[in-house]
Amino acid sequence: MRKHLPDPVLFLGHYVPGHPRVRVTELINKGNDALVFRAVNESTGYELACRIVPPENLPENKEARQEWLEAAKRISNEVEHSAAVPCQDDLLWEVTDDEKTYVAFLFPFIKGRNLRDYVKNNRNEITIPFIEKFLVTMFELLYAMQQRKIEHGDLHAGNVIVADPAETAIEPEYSFKIIDFGVHHVTSSVGGQSDYHRIAEMLRLLLGTMDRNGPEISAQDKYIWDILRDEFLARHLIEDDPLIDQLARNPRKLYSKIRDLRTAYQRYVEEREQTGMVTPFDYPNCEQMGNLHLLLDALYSDRFLGLSQIEARTNLVLTGPRGCGKTTVFRALSLQHKLKVGKDQPDNLSYIGIYYRCDDLYFAFPRFRRSEIPEAIDIPMHFLIASLVRETLVTIQGWARKHFSEDFRRIESQACRRLWQAFDLKPPQTPDAMQFDSLIARLQKERSRATRKYPVQHDPKQGFGRYFGPQYLKQVCQVLKEEFGFLLRHPFYFFIDDYSDPKITTDLQENLNRLVMHRDSDCYFKISTESPVSFVPRDIDGKSYVETREYDLLNLGIRYIRSGVEDKLPFLDSLFERRFRKVQNYSVTTLDELIGDKKRNENELARQLRDRVPNDTYSGRTTLAALCSGDIHYMIRLVGSMVAEIGGVDALKSREQSPKIDYQEQHRVVKKNAGEFLNSVRMLPEVGQRLADIVTAFGNVARSYLKYRTSKNQTGKPPYQAIRIEPYESFELHDEAAKILKALLRYSIFLEDPRGKSRRGQIVPRYHLRRYLIPKLNLTLSGRDSIPLKSGEIEQLLTDPKKFEDQKRIRGPEDRQRMHNPDEEGHTKDLLSDLN
């Protein structure tokens, strides 16, 4: 801690122990946990940086302290990258004046300034080439660390040095040096945040210094700025799930994409400005579209399942597998989007949709922890309300000027006066004070005030002032509706996207839920979260929020699983037809032309799978619809893979057959992609291998049931076809098992269906395996049967999947007796005989 830092005078002018010619000459930096000095070898003139850490700031445990010392001197030397500043020596420095022994590290001295100071003092020098060079360096460094299975752990703008160009260089270039490897156990406040997330925060800092619309910014640089913001910042760097983003935690691919940006711009100029898309499979995720609202409008289908529930007048938590279209539908329903595409006619609007994505909330309050200081509690609430109202005012202003210009000009001044009063803010003494633009500018400053106060929210010595509480948004909505008659019958819908723990932490959600779970006839909140376990249904006042009372829950994954092919197929047909139309002269116009269709008889397919009869099980439009668990972007990628597998668009043009891609070719691609998906599961951080083992164990057990069991309550006794878990009773899990189950649900590997049942009188959820994985496991897509499990068996599957498989897998007809278990009265009973 800073309070333990020694007086610099104790070291200035002294020689470093063990280095009799190296003298400390100047204090360079006073950090939170250490002092950094410049030192000079008086014999050679070679300059060094000397970092001094007081004993109070070291780990208390002896073993932990030794581990930290070794890491601090070892990691930077192991990286073997030119950006990593190596540790040349570590030593103990005894100071007799205060009777303490300090730890000291010696590094080469880098002339320059840290990135934080550089940005503060050289804003005009932050350009797109500067940012590109920074990211190239970071991704090279991350790749080098990945190869050695190490991490920095404390990457931030204070530990990145913008090195001064060499005075002898003909064409000086920017270069970046990284310091303080391995010291995060003591000096870091990142709270376990990854190196990728910290690079995202630095990228946000750099982009924030530039005016994207400034006259000095070229069209090419604007294009790159958009890619950096909409793809690297909003997705690649903060995403830790390779299932949804192939560039997540992949420094080699991130490096390649940065180096390809200028070539990509040329392709964009030559091709995309004419067609909007090069292939129908571009932009599988809405975030990749950036500000291309016309493209979003062209690709958005109003056959989206669950649309009526999303637009209902109630608070909503929308969840489902990543890539299921949550962002697409939220953006498409917003008035901001409708204004851009000319679909904002007042008679066609039943509500005012305001879209807000939680990226800047995350960057403003990373790793948020609740303050115990009452005056600081509303800091994040202040930020969110200022953000939502700012976006609302911008939207209303644009829409009203277009359709109600006279009314707006007449009423704007009075409305602004009431809004200043509602916020309890003093208007500026300027001629435009009673215009929306003045309020919008002030709300931006209020957002900045909240972010400045967040780092000191736990310090009782700070003065905090007053912040917006949850009631302020309601007051603003009431003023707008009372002043502008054209808003009177239009409630406000706030579409808050990606409100997901751990990015939006439990503490932060509990704080903001006081607002977003509030029920009111003037405004409704629609929240998207990556899975049900990513939403925290309570607030800091101890109030629990109950589904169907305070909010409705729409799980798109379960909605798609429950829906029949007859509901899903029209949506998928519409989705692909829109994409085919968007690409000029594409070889097909319908999904049927491309992959055809054939009826599925799951019982017959199960018999073929049991008998190992070669077939083309996984092919056709009906199969595609059955495979969909709401993961729409995977369906787009899957069909795109089919086209790529046969040789791309040129091969497609040359084919006269119907369908263009035959069923065997489709079958092979579906199986291959399912296997790649399981490999991606295996690559998930920390728990990936365990999750893949669980899928494999469950699949092998389900496969053995299909092979050796029959559905006794079905005519014809077809093979038993189970792709879901059905607990016998409600259960509680120990910590490790609970963590694994949460990960399975978070990554939508299994989807929890609360509409369960139990033969013991309890309603317990079912767990459906994500259908995209089914072809890898050689199972049918029938949703009729289940694997029934007791509480202990569920725990065993989660903690020891291999043992679970050994005990539950049927290996032959003689093994059937193992599947008989005593019921509650002690009688032997077949667990499968009476399942629905």
mmCIF file of C-alpha atoms in Angstrom, residues 208-537:
data_model
loop_
_atom_site.group_PDB
_atom_site.id
_atom_site.type_symbol
_atom_site.label_atom_id
_atom_site.label_comp_id
_atom_site.label_asym_id
_atom_site.label_seq_id
_atom_site.Cartn_x
_atom_site.Cartn_y
_atom_site.Cartn_z
ATOM 1 C CA GLY A 208 -11.341 7.893 -26.558
ATOM 2 C CA THR A 209 -8.637 10.467 -27.289
ATOM 3 C CA MET A 210 -9.501 10.576 -30.993
ATOM 4 C CA ASP A 211 -12.377 12.365 -32.671
ATOM 5 C CA ARG A 212 -13.552 9.698 -35.071
ATOM 6 C CA ASN A 213 -15.447 12.287 -37.130
ATOM 7 C CA GLY A 214 -12.671 14.881 -37.133
ATOM 8 C CA PRO A 215 -11.732 16.411 -40.496
ATOM 9 C CA GLU A 216 -8.155 15.121 -40.223
ATOM 10 C CA ILE A 217 -9.284 11.467 -40.003
ATOM 11 C CA SER A 218 -9.144 9.712 -43.371
ATOM 12 C CA ALA A 219 -11.874 7.364 -44.598
ATOM 13 C CA GLN A 220 -9.486 4.445 -44.137
ATOM 14 C CA ASP A 221 -8.715 5.426 -40.555
ATOM 15 C CA LYS A 222 -12.439 5.818 -39.812
ATOM 16 C CA TYR A 223 -12.977 2.295 -41.099
ATOM 17 C CA ILE A 224 -10.165 0.953 -38.884
ATOM 18 C CA TRP A 225 -11.413 2.987 -35.881
ATOM 19 C CA ASP A 226 -14.829 1.322 -36.285
ATOM 20 C CA ILE A 227 -13.286 -2.163 -36.477
ATOM 21 C CA LEU A 228 -11.180 -1.493 -33.382
ATOM 22 C CA ARG A 229 -14.210 -0.310 -31.436
ATOM 23 C CA ASP A 230 -16.928 -2.642 -32.731
ATOM 24 C CA GLU A 231 -14.895 -5.823 -33.055
ATOM 25 C CA PHE A 232 -11.685 -5.676 -31.005
ATOM 26 C CA LEU A 233 -12.985 -3.601 -28.095
ATOM 27 C CA ALA A 234 -16.574 -4.818 -27.952
ATOM 28 C CA ARG A 235 -15.820 -8.432 -28.718
ATOM 29 C CA HIS A 236 -12.409 -10.001 -29.353
ATOM 30 C CA LEU A 237 -10.597 -8.633 -26.304
ATOM 31 C CA ILE A 238 -13.312 -8.954 -23.670
ATOM 32 C CA GLU A 239 -14.671 -12.283 -24.900
ATOM 33 C CA ASP A 240 -13.239 -15.352 -23.182
ATOM 34 C CA ASP A 241 -15.395 -17.912 -24.967
ATOM 35 C CA PRO A 242 -13.839 -19.375 -28.153
ATOM 36 C CA LEU A 243 -17.209 -21.032 -28.838
ATOM 37 C CA ILE A 244 -18.651 -17.666 -29.798
ATOM 38 C CA ASP A 245 -15.555 -15.851 -31.065
ATOM 39 C CA GLN A 246 -12.709 -17.730 -32.722
ATOM 40 C CA LEU A 247 -10.350 -14.833 -31.996
ATOM 41 C CA ALA A 248 -10.999 -14.897 -28.236
ATOM 42 C CA ARG A 249 -7.747 -15.541 -26.326
ATOM 43 C CA ASN A 250 -5.996 -16.242 -29.640
ATOM 44 C CA PRO A 251 -3.100 -13.785 -30.022
ATOM 45 C CA ARG A 252 -1.949 -15.221 -33.347
ATOM 46 C CA LYS A 253 -5.342 -14.585 -34.981
ATOM 47 C CA LEU A 254 -5.670 -11.189 -33.294
ATOM 48 C CA TYR A 255 -2.231 -10.232 -34.627
ATOM 49 C CA SER A 256 -3.153 -11.375 -38.143
ATOM 50 C CA LYS A 257 -6.389 -9.402 -38.116
ATOM 51 C CA ILE A 258 -4.619 -6.198 -37.038
ATOM 52 C CA ARG A 259 -1.984 -6.604 -39.740
ATOM 53 C CA ASP A 260 -4.708 -7.204 -42.331
ATOM 54 C CA LEU A 261 -6.830 -4.140 -41.522
ATOM 55 C CA ARG A 262 -5.571 -1.939 -44.345
ATOM 56 C CA THR A 263 -5.927 -4.716 -46.892
ATOM 57 C CA ALA A 264 -9.418 -5.361 -45.504
ATOM 58 C CA TYR A 265 -10.237 -1.704 -46.105
ATOM 59 C CA GLN A 266 -9.288 -2.028 -49.758
ATOM 60 C CA ARG A 267 -11.536 -5.076 -50.074
ATOM 61 C CA TYR A 268 -14.278 -3.075 -48.370
ATOM 62 C CA VAL A 269 -13.915 -0.233 -50.897
ATOM 63 C CA GLU A 270 -13.835 -2.549 -53.876
ATOM 64 C CA GLU A 271 -16.588 -4.977 -52.884
ATOM 65 C CA ARG A 272 -18.650 -4.182 -49.826
ATOM 66 C CA GLU A 273 -19.668 -0.669 -50.767
ATOM 67 C CA GLN A 274 -21.346 -2.166 -53.841
ATOM 68 C CA THR A 275 -22.931 -5.316 -52.419
ATOM 69 C CA GLY A 276 -23.014 -4.694 -48.669
ATOM 70 C CA MET A 277 -21.836 -8.310 -48.254
ATOM 71 C CA VAL A 278 -19.333 -10.481 -50.086
ATOM 72 C CA THR A 279 -20.980 -13.767 -49.071
ATOM 73 C CA PRO A 280 -24.347 -14.513 -47.432
ATOM 74 C CA PHE A 281 -22.442 -15.728 -44.396
ATOM 75 C CA ASP A 282 -20.719 -12.441 -43.525
ATOM 76 C CA TYR A 283 -21.674 -10.776 -40.251
ATOM 77 C CA PRO A 284 -23.009 -13.827 -38.369
ATOM 78 C CA ASN A 285 -23.032 -11.624 -35.251
ATOM 79 C CA CYS A 286 -24.814 -8.287 -35.001
ATOM 80 C CA GLU A 287 -21.848 -6.641 -33.256
ATOM 81 C CA GLN A 288 -19.762 -7.105 -36.400
ATOM 82 C CA MET A 289 -22.125 -4.852 -38.355
ATOM 83 C CA GLY A 290 -21.132 -1.792 -36.347
ATOM 84 C CA ASN A 291 -23.106 1.189 -37.637
ATOM 85 C CA LEU A 292 -24.333 -0.523 -40.825
ATOM 86 C CA HIS A 293 -27.997 0.006 -39.997
ATOM 87 C CA LEU A 294 -29.224 -0.622 -43.536
ATOM 88 C CA LEU A 295 -27.473 -3.974 -43.499
ATOM 89 C CA LEU A 296 -28.987 -4.838 -40.124
ATOM 90 C CA ASP A 297 -32.417 -3.936 -41.462
ATOM 91 C CA ALA A 298 -31.910 -6.051 -44.566
ATOM 92 C CA LEU A 299 -30.866 -9.120 -42.552
ATOM 93 C CA TYR A 300 -33.278 -8.829 -39.615
ATOM 94 C CA SER A 301 -36.295 -11.136 -39.844
ATOM 95 C CA ASP A 302 -39.520 -10.293 -38.025
ATOM 96 C CA ARG A 303 -40.182 -14.055 -37.812
ATOM 97 C CA PHE A 304 -37.786 -14.072 -34.856
ATOM 98 C CA LEU A 305 -39.094 -16.546 -32.282
ATOM 99 C CA GLY A 306 -40.204 -14.869 -29.064
ATOM 100 C CA LEU A 307 -40.687 -11.445 -30.666
ATOM 101 C CA SER A 308 -44.184 -10.910 -29.242
ATOM 102 C CA GLN A 309 -42.957 -11.626 -25.713
ATOM 103 C CA ILE A 310 -40.019 -9.232 -26.146
ATOM 104 C CA GLU A 311 -42.381 -6.442 -27.210
ATOM 105 C CA ALA A 312 -44.906 -7.083 -24.415
ATOM 106 C CA ARG A 313 -45.436 -4.350 -21.806
ATOM 107 C CA THR A 314 -43.497 -5.975 -19.021
ATOM 108 C CA ASN A 315 -39.957 -6.080 -17.736
ATOM 109 C CA LEU A 316 -38.052 -8.875 -19.438
ATOM 110 C CA VAL A 317 -34.843 -10.839 -18.955
ATOM 111 C CA LEU A 318 -33.839 -12.203 -22.355
ATOM 112 C CA THR A 319 -31.292 -14.977 -22.379
ATOM 113 C CA GLY A 320 -30.076 -17.765 -24.619
ATOM 114 C CA PRO A 321 -26.897 -19.143 -26.215
ATOM 115 C CA ARG A 322 -24.460 -16.572 -27.458
ATOM 116 C CA GLY A 323 -25.199 -15.818 -31.073
ATOM 117 C CA CYS A 324 -28.943 -16.424 -30.667
ATOM 118 C CA GLY A 325 -29.861 -12.928 -31.871
ATOM 119 C CA LYS A 326 -30.391 -11.014 -28.619
ATOM 120 C CA THR A 327 -28.359 -8.024 -29.813
ATOM 121 C CA THR A 328 -29.899 -8.169 -33.282
ATOM 122 C CA VAL A 329 -33.487 -8.001 -32.045
ATOM 123 C CA PHE A 330 -32.753 -5.350 -29.387
ATOM 124 C CA ARG A 331 -31.023 -3.078 -31.882
ATOM 125 C CA ALA A 332 -33.657 -3.654 -34.557
ATOM 126 C CA LEU A 333 -36.475 -2.694 -32.155
ATOM 127 C CA SER A 334 -34.812 0.551 -31.061
ATOM 128 C CA LEU A 335 -35.972 3.905 -32.372
ATOM 129 C CA GLN A 336 -32.337 4.838 -33.037
ATOM 130 C CA HIS A 337 -32.157 2.056 -35.615
ATOM 131 C CA LYS A 338 -35.568 2.772 -37.090
ATOM 132 C CA LEU A 339 -34.573 6.394 -37.616
ATOM 133 C CA LYS A 340 -31.512 5.278 -39.571
ATOM 134 C CA VAL A 341 -33.510 3.054 -41.922
ATOM 135 C CA GLY A 342 -36.646 5.156 -42.353
ATOM 136 C CA LYS A 343 -39.020 2.960 -40.348
ATOM 137 C CA ASP A 344 -39.823 5.533 -37.699
ATOM 138 C CA GLN A 345 -43.295 6.620 -38.793
ATOM 139 C CA PRO A 346 -45.199 7.660 -35.606
ATOM 140 C CA ASP A 347 -48.328 5.681 -36.527
ATOM 141 C CA ASN A 348 -46.259 2.498 -36.684
ATOM 142 C CA LEU A 349 -44.651 2.899 -33.265
ATOM 143 C CA SER A 350 -46.225 1.536 -30.097
ATOM 144 C CA TYR A 351 -43.228 2.373 -27.861
ATOM 145 C CA ILE A 352 -39.984 4.370 -27.860
ATOM 146 C CA GLY A 353 -37.146 1.851 -27.912
ATOM 147 C CA ILE A 354 -33.797 2.991 -26.487
ATOM 148 C CA TYR A 355 -30.844 0.658 -27.046
ATOM 149 C CA TYR A 356 -27.898 0.637 -24.630
ATOM 150 C CA ARG A 357 -25.052 -1.872 -24.650
ATOM 151 C CA CYS A 358 -23.221 -2.448 -21.382
ATOM 152 C CA ASP A 359 -19.676 -2.237 -22.780
ATOM 153 C CA ASP A 360 -18.984 1.253 -21.460
ATOM 154 C CA LEU A 361 -20.659 0.352 -18.147
ATOM 155 C CA TYR A 362 -18.182 -2.509 -17.872
ATOM 156 C CA PHE A 363 -15.193 -0.304 -18.702
ATOM 157 C CA ALA A 364 -16.381 2.433 -16.363
ATOM 158 C CA PHE A 365 -16.789 0.031 -13.410
ATOM 159 C CA PRO A 366 -14.487 -2.955 -13.970
ATOM 160 C CA ARG A 367 -14.591 -5.602 -11.225
ATOM 161 C CA PHE A 368 -17.102 -3.451 -9.354
ATOM 162 C CA ARG A 369 -17.343 -4.028 -5.616
ATOM 163 C CA ARG A 370 -19.961 -2.353 -3.470
ATOM 164 C CA SER A 371 -18.891 0.642 -1.403
ATOM 165 C CA GLU A 372 -19.785 0.722 2.273
ATOM 166 C CA ILE A 373 -19.909 4.521 2.171
ATOM 167 C CA PRO A 374 -23.587 5.565 1.811
ATOM 168 C CA GLU A 375 -22.762 8.681 -0.220
ATOM 169 C CA ALA A 376 -20.959 6.547 -2.844
ATOM 170 C CA ILE A 377 -23.626 3.900 -3.384
ATOM 171 C CA ASP A 378 -25.342 5.683 -6.285
ATOM 172 C CA ILE A 379 -22.169 6.321 -8.342
ATOM 173 C CA PRO A 380 -22.869 3.509 -10.883
ATOM 174 C CA MET A 381 -26.597 4.360 -10.849
ATOM 175 C CA HIS A 382 -25.648 7.952 -11.726
ATOM 176 C CA PHE A 383 -23.615 6.705 -14.687
ATOM 177 C CA LEU A 384 -26.339 4.418 -16.035
ATOM 178 C CA ILE A 385 -29.126 6.996 -15.716
ATOM 179 C CA ALA A 386 -26.992 9.677 -17.357
ATOM 180 C CA SER A 387 -26.236 7.212 -20.175
ATOM 181 C CA LEU A 388 -29.845 6.169 -20.724
ATOM 182 C CA VAL A 389 -31.236 9.716 -20.567
ATOM 183 C CA ARG A 390 -28.525 11.040 -22.874
ATOM 184 C CA GLU A 391 -29.395 8.369 -25.456
ATOM 185 C CA THR A 392 -33.114 9.060 -24.955
ATOM 186 C CA LEU A 393 -32.718 12.805 -25.526
ATOM 187 C CA VAL A 394 -30.589 12.297 -28.632
ATOM 188 C CA THR A 395 -33.185 9.890 -30.040
ATOM 189 C CA ILE A 396 -36.258 11.987 -29.167
ATOM 190 C CA GLN A 397 -34.597 15.100 -30.565
ATOM 191 C CA GLY A 398 -33.865 13.449 -33.921
ATOM 192 C CA TRP A 399 -37.294 11.815 -34.186
ATOM 193 C CA ALA A 400 -39.260 14.921 -33.085
ATOM 194 C CA ARG A 401 -37.403 17.264 -35.424
ATOM 195 C CA LYS A 402 -38.264 14.927 -38.289
ATOM 196 C CA HIS A 403 -41.961 14.404 -37.561
ATOM 197 C CA PHE A 404 -43.037 17.101 -35.071
ATOM 198 C CA SER A 405 -40.641 19.956 -35.782
ATOM 199 C CA GLU A 406 -42.997 22.830 -34.889
ATOM 200 C CA ASP A 407 -44.171 21.226 -31.651
ATOM 201 C CA PHE A 408 -40.608 20.410 -30.681
ATOM 202 C CA ARG A 409 -39.291 23.953 -31.273
ATOM 203 C CA ARG A 410 -42.191 25.410 -29.317
ATOM 204 C CA ILE A 411 -41.889 23.089 -26.329
ATOM 205 C CA GLU A 412 -38.133 22.354 -26.172
ATOM 206 C CA SER A 413 -37.302 25.308 -23.895
ATOM 207 C CA GLN A 414 -40.015 24.516 -21.323
ATOM 208 C CA ALA A 415 -39.166 20.814 -21.366
ATOM 209 C CA CYS A 416 -35.473 21.558 -20.788
ATOM 210 C CA ARG A 417 -36.300 23.847 -17.872
ATOM 211 C CA ARG A 418 -38.261 21.043 -16.209
ATOM 212 C CA LEU A 419 -35.537 18.496 -16.963
ATOM 213 C CA TRP A 420 -32.834 20.663 -15.344
ATOM 214 C CA GLN A 421 -35.108 20.850 -12.313
ATOM 215 C CA ALA A 422 -35.807 17.113 -12.345
ATOM 216 C CA PHE A 423 -32.062 16.434 -12.257
ATOM 217 C CA ASP A 424 -31.571 19.166 -9.639
ATOM 218 C CA LEU A 425 -28.800 20.590 -11.836
ATOM 219 C CA LYS A 426 -28.013 24.251 -12.418
ATOM 220 C CA PRO A 427 -28.240 25.199 -16.117
ATOM 221 C CA PRO A 428 -25.179 26.880 -17.648
ATOM 222 C CA GLN A 429 -25.264 30.621 -18.225
ATOM 223 C CA THR A 430 -25.240 30.244 -22.004
ATOM 224 C CA PRO A 431 -27.795 31.112 -24.706
ATOM 225 C CA ASP A 432 -28.357 27.425 -25.551
ATOM 226 C CA ALA A 433 -28.981 26.294 -21.946
ATOM 227 C CA MET A 434 -32.625 25.465 -22.675
ATOM 228 C CA GLN A 435 -31.868 23.197 -25.617
ATOM 229 C CA PHE A 436 -31.513 19.431 -25.620
ATOM 230 C CA ASP A 437 -27.913 19.695 -26.846
ATOM 231 C CA SER A 438 -26.914 21.510 -23.650
ATOM 232 C CA LEU A 439 -28.477 18.820 -21.466
ATOM 233 C CA ILE A 440 -26.878 16.062 -23.548
ATOM 234 C CA ALA A 441 -23.442 17.652 -23.085
ATOM 235 C CA ARG A 442 -23.991 17.981 -19.337
ATOM 236 C CA LEU A 443 -25.052 14.353 -19.018
ATOM 237 C CA GLN A 444 -21.813 13.319 -20.702
ATOM 238 C CA LYS A 445 -19.929 15.273 -18.033
ATOM 239 C CA GLU A 446 -21.986 13.551 -15.344
ATOM 240 C CA ARG A 447 -20.967 10.192 -16.774
ATOM 241 C CA SER A 448 -17.337 11.279 -16.568
ATOM 242 C CA ARG A 449 -17.804 12.479 -12.987
ATOM 243 C CA ALA A 450 -19.065 9.047 -11.978
ATOM 244 C CA THR A 451 -16.121 7.255 -13.582
ATOM 245 C CA ARG A 452 -13.639 9.591 -11.853
ATOM 246 C CA LYS A 453 -15.176 8.896 -8.456
ATOM 247 C CA TYR A 454 -15.367 5.130 -8.842
ATOM 248 C CA PRO A 455 -11.668 4.441 -8.048
ATOM 249 C CA VAL A 456 -11.994 6.259 -4.691
ATOM 250 C CA GLN A 457 -15.472 5.025 -3.741
ATOM 251 C CA HIS A 458 -14.081 3.106 -0.757
ATOM 252 C CA ASP A 459 -12.169 6.093 0.669
ATOM 253 C CA PRO A 460 -14.160 7.764 3.487
ATOM 254 C CA LYS A 461 -11.978 10.888 3.210
ATOM 255 C CA GLN A 462 -13.335 11.668 -0.237
ATOM 256 C CA GLY A 463 -16.160 14.118 -0.831
ATOM 257 C CA PHE A 464 -18.763 12.502 -3.043
ATOM 258 C CA GLY A 465 -21.486 15.057 -3.592
ATOM 259 C CA ARG A 466 -24.903 14.041 -4.914
ATOM 260 C CA TYR A 467 -25.717 11.373 -7.477
ATOM 261 C CA PHE A 468 -28.806 10.334 -9.380
ATOM 262 C CA GLY A 469 -30.855 7.692 -7.600
ATOM 263 C CA PRO A 470 -33.169 5.223 -9.386
ATOM 264 C CA GLN A 471 -36.160 7.599 -9.214
ATOM 265 C CA TYR A 472 -34.575 10.115 -11.608
ATOM 266 C CA LEU A 473 -35.231 8.118 -14.769
ATOM 267 C CA LYS A 474 -38.944 7.867 -14.012
ATOM 268 C CA GLN A 475 -39.085 11.623 -13.440
ATOM 269 C CA VAL A 476 -37.426 12.277 -16.814
ATOM 270 C CA CYS A 477 -39.849 9.958 -18.619
ATOM 271 C CA GLN A 478 -42.811 11.686 -16.976
ATOM 272 C CA VAL A 479 -41.565 15.156 -17.963
ATOM 273 C CA LEU A 480 -41.038 14.094 -21.587
ATOM 274 C CA LYS A 481 -44.489 12.519 -21.844
ATOM 275 C CA GLU A 482 -46.219 15.482 -20.168
ATOM 276 C CA GLU A 483 -44.477 18.116 -22.289
ATOM 277 C CA PHE A 484 -44.527 16.397 -25.671
ATOM 278 C CA GLY A 485 -48.027 15.254 -26.535
ATOM 279 C CA PHE A 486 -46.763 12.983 -29.315
ATOM 280 C CA LEU A 487 -45.103 10.817 -26.601
ATOM 281 C CA LEU A 488 -48.140 10.491 -24.381
ATOM 282 C CA ARG A 489 -49.255 7.043 -25.557
ATOM 283 C CA HIS A 490 -45.748 5.693 -26.079
ATOM 284 C CA PRO A 491 -44.014 4.027 -23.120
ATOM 285 C CA PHE A 492 -40.230 3.903 -23.095
ATOM 286 C CA TYR A 493 -38.585 0.523 -23.620
ATOM 287 C CA PHE A 494 -34.963 0.457 -22.468
ATOM 288 C CA PHE A 495 -33.148 -2.388 -24.236
ATOM 289 C CA ILE A 496 -30.088 -3.020 -22.055
ATOM 290 C CA ASP A 497 -27.808 -5.460 -23.840
ATOM 291 C CA ASP A 498 -25.172 -7.825 -22.380
ATOM 292 C CA TYR A 499 -26.066 -7.287 -18.722
ATOM 293 C CA SER A 500 -24.119 -10.407 -17.742
ATOM 294 C CA ASP A 501 -22.153 -11.508 -14.712
ATOM 295 C CA PRO A 502 -19.140 -11.645 -14.390
ATOM 296 C CA LYS A 503 -18.669 -8.668 -16.749
ATOM 297 C CA ILE A 504 -21.440 -6.777 -14.985
ATOM 298 C CA THR A 505 -20.589 -8.123 -11.550
ATOM 299 C CA THR A 506 -22.991 -9.404 -8.926
ATOM 300 C CA ASP A 507 -22.432 -6.265 -6.833
ATOM 301 C CA LEU A 508 -23.021 -4.004 -9.837
ATOM 302 C CA GLN A 509 -26.212 -5.810 -10.851
ATOM 303 C CA GLU A 510 -27.547 -5.687 -7.294
ATOM 304 C CA ASN A 511 -26.935 -1.938 -7.314
ATOM 305 C CA LEU A 512 -28.550 -1.267 -10.704
ATOM 306 C CA ASN A 513 -31.435 -3.699 -10.250
ATOM 307 C CA ARG A 514 -33.084 -1.047 -8.093
ATOM 308 C CA LEU A 515 -33.726 0.672 -11.415
ATOM 309 C CA VAL A 516 -33.992 -2.032 -14.075
ATOM 310 C CA MET A 517 -36.357 -4.209 -12.040
ATOM 311 C CA HIS A 518 -38.656 -1.277 -11.214
ATOM 312 C CA ARG A 519 -42.199 -1.684 -12.566
ATOM 313 C CA ASP A 520 -43.834 1.358 -14.091
ATOM 314 C CA SER A 521 -46.315 2.117 -16.850
ATOM 315 C CA ASP A 522 -44.062 4.808 -18.373
ATOM 316 C CA CYS A 523 -40.925 2.741 -18.855
ATOM 317 C CA TYR A 524 -40.051 -0.928 -19.170
ATOM 318 C CA PHE A 525 -36.666 -2.588 -19.040
ATOM 319 C CA LYS A 526 -35.609 -5.345 -21.410
ATOM 320 C CA ILE A 527 -32.349 -6.906 -20.275
ATOM 321 C CA SER A 528 -30.285 -9.405 -22.207
ATOM 322 C CA THR A 529 -27.867 -11.722 -20.428
ATOM 323 C CA GLU A 530 -25.818 -14.603 -21.757
ATOM 324 C CA SER A 531 -27.503 -17.253 -19.574
ATOM 325 C CA PRO A 532 -29.995 -17.427 -16.682
ATOM 326 C CA VAL A 533 -27.125 -17.858 -14.223
ATOM 327 C CA SER A 534 -25.586 -14.576 -15.433
ATOM 328 C CA PHE A 535 -28.492 -12.525 -14.063
ATOM 329 C CA VAL A 536 -28.680 -11.723 -10.325
ATOM 330 C CA PRO A 537 -32.379 -11.546 -9.251
#
